[in-house]
CSV table of C-alpha atoms in Angstrom, one decimal:
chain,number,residue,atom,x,y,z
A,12,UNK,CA,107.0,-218.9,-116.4
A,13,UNK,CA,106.1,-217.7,-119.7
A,14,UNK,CA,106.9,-214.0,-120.8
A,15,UNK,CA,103.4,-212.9,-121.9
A,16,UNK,CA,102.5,-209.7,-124.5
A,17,UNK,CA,100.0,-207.7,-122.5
A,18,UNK,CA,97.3,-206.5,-124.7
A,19,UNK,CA,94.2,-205.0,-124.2
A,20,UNK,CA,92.0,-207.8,-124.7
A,21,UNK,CA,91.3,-208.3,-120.9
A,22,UNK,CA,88.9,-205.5,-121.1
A,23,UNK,CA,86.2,-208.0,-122.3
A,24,UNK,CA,83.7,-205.6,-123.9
A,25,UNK,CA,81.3,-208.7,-123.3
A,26,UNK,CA,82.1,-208.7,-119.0
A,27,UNK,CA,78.9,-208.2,-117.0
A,28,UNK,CA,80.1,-205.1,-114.7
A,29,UNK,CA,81.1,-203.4,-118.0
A,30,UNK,CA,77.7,-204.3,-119.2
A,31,UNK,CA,76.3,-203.4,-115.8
A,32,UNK,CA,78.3,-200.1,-116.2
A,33,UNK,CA,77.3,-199.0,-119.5
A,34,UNK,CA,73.3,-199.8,-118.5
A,35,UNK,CA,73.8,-197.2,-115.7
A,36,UNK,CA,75.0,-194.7,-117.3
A,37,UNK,CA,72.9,-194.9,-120.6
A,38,UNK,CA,70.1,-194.8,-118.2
A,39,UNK,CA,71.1,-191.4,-116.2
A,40,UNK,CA,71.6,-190.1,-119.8
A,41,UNK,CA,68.6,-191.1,-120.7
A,42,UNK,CA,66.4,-189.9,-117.8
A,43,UNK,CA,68.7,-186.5,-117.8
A,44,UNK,CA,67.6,-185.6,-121.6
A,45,UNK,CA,64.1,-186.5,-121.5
A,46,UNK,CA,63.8,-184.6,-118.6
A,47,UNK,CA,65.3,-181.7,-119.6
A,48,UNK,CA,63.7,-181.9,-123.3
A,49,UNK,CA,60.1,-183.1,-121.4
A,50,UNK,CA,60.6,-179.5,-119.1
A,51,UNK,CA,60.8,-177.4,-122.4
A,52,UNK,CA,58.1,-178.7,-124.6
A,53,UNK,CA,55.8,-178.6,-121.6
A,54,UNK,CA,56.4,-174.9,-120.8
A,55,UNK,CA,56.2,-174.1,-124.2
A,56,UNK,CA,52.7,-175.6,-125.1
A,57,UNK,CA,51.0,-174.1,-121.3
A,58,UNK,CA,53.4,-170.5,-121.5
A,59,UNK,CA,53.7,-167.0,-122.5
A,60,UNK,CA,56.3,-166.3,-124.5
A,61,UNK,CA,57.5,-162.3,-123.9
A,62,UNK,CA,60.4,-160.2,-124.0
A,63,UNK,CA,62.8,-160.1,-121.1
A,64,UNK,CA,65.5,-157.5,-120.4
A,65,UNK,CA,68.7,-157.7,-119.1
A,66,UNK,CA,69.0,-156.4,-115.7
A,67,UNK,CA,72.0,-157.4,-114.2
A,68,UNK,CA,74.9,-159.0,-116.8
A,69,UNK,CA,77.3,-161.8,-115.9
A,70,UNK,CA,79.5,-161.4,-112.9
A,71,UNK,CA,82.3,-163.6,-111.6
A,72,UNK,CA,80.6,-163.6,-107.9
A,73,UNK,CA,77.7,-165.2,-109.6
A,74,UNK,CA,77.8,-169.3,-110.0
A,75,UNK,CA,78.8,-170.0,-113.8
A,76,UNK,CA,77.4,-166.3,-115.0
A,77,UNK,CA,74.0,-166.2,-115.4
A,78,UNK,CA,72.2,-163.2,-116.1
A,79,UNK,CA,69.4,-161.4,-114.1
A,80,UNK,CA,66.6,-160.9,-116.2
A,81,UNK,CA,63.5,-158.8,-115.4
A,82,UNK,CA,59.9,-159.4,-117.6
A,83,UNK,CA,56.2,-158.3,-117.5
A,84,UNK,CA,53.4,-161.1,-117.3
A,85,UNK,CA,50.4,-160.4,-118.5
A,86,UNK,CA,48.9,-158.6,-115.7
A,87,UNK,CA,51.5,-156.3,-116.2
A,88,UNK,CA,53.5,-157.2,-112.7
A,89,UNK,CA,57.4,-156.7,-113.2
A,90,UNK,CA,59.3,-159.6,-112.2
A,91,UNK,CA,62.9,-160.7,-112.0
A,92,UNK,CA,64.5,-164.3,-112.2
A,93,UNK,CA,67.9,-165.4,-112.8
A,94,UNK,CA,68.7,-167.9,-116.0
A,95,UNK,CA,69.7,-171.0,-115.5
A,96,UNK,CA,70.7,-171.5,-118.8
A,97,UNK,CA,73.5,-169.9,-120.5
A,98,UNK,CA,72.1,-166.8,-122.6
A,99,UNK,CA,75.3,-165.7,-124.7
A,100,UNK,CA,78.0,-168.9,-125.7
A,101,UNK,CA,80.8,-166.5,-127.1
A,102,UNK,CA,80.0,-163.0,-126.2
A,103,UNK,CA,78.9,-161.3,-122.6
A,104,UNK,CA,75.5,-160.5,-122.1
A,105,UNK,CA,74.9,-156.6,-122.1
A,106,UNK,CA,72.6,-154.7,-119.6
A,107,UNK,CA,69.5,-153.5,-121.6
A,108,UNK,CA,69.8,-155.9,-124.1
A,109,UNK,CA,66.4,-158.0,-124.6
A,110,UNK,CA,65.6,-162.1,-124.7
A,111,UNK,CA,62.8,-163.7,-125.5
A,112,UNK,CA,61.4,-165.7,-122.2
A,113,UNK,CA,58.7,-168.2,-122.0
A,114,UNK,CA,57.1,-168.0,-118.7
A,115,UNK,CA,54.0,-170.3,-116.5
A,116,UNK,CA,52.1,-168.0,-114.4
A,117,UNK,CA,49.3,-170.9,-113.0
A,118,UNK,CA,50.6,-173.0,-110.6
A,119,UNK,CA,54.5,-172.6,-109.8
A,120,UNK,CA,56.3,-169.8,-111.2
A,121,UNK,CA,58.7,-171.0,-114.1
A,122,UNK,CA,60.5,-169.2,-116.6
A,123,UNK,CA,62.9,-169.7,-118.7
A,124,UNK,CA,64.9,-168.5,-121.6
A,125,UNK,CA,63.9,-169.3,-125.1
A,126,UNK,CA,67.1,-171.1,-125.9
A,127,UNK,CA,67.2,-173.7,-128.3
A,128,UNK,CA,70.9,-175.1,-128.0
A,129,UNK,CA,70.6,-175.3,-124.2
A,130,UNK,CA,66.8,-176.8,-124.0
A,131,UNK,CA,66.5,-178.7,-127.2
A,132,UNK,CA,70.2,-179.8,-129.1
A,133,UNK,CA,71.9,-180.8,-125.4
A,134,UNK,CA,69.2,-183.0,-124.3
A,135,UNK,CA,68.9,-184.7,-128.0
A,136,UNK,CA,72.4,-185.4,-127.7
A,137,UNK,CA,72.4,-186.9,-124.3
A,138,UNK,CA,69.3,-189.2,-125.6
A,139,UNK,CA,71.5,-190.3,-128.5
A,140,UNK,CA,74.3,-190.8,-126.1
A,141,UNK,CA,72.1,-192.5,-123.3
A,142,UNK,CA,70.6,-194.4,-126.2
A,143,UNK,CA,74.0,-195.8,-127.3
A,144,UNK,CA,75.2,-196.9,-124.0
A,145,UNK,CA,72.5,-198.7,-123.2
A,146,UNK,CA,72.1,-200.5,-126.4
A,147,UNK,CA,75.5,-201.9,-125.9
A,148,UNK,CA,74.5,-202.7,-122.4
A,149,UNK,CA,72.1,-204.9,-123.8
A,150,UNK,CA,74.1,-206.3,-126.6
A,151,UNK,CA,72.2,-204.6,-129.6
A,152,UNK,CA,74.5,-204.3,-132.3
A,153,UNK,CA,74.5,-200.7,-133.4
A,154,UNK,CA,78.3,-200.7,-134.9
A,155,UNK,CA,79.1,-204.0,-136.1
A,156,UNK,CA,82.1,-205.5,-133.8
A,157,UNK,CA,85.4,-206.4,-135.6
A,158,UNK,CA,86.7,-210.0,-133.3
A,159,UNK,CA,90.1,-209.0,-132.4
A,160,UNK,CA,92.7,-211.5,-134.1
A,161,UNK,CA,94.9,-213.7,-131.9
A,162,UNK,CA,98.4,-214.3,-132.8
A,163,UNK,CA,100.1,-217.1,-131.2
């Protein structure tokens, strides 16, 4: 028996269940950003944008600390929602302090709050990410490949 080296070149970037692998999760990224990104620019072309206030700030009961945020609509009815994004990424919200929300009234009730970085730059990475994966999936070269040199 001969006393091999064991490298890393059995991980055959080239194998179809890697391929198989990478196509998967390329495409959840994929569908997962677009979504995302389609849900913002759609309520921000048929919405109202207004000012929301702080009602209730983050507590550690609530799941991952969102805010409750209370708005008028247009018709001047007070209502109250809970963000699902995160409103503040290095400071706690305050009680009082205002946001700007974008809100449907027709149809279902959405809102949301106008946040770039959670609506706009996460989705646009997960694209770029999803994008990646599933070009390799499909054996597009995006980075050239170095061939791994065999000793002997």
């Amino acid at each position: 028996m001969k006393n091999r080296q064991h490298n890393f070149l059995f991980l055959n970037r080239d194998s179809f269940l890697l391929r198989v692998l990478f196509m998967s999760v390329g495409v959840m990224l994929l569908i997962a950003g677009l979504n995302k990104l389609y849900f913002y620019v759609d309520l921000r072309f048929v919405g109202t944008e207004t000012e929301g206030i702080i009602e209730h700030p983050v507590t550690r009961t609530v799941l991952v600390g969102r805010p409750l945020i209370r708005y008028e609509d247009a018709t001047g009815k007070t209502l109250e929602f809970r963000s699902k994004a995160k409103t503040h990424w290095f400071s706690k919200p305050q009680k009082g302090e205002t946001l700007s929300i974008i809100y449907e009234s027709q149809g279902k009730q959405r809102e949301i709050v106008n946040n770039f970085l959670y609506y706009v730059f996460l989705p646009i990475g997960f694209i770029v990410v999803g994008g990646y994966f599933l070009l390799n999936a499909l054996q597009i070269t995006v980075i050239p490949r170095k061939s791994p040199k065999i000793t002997r």
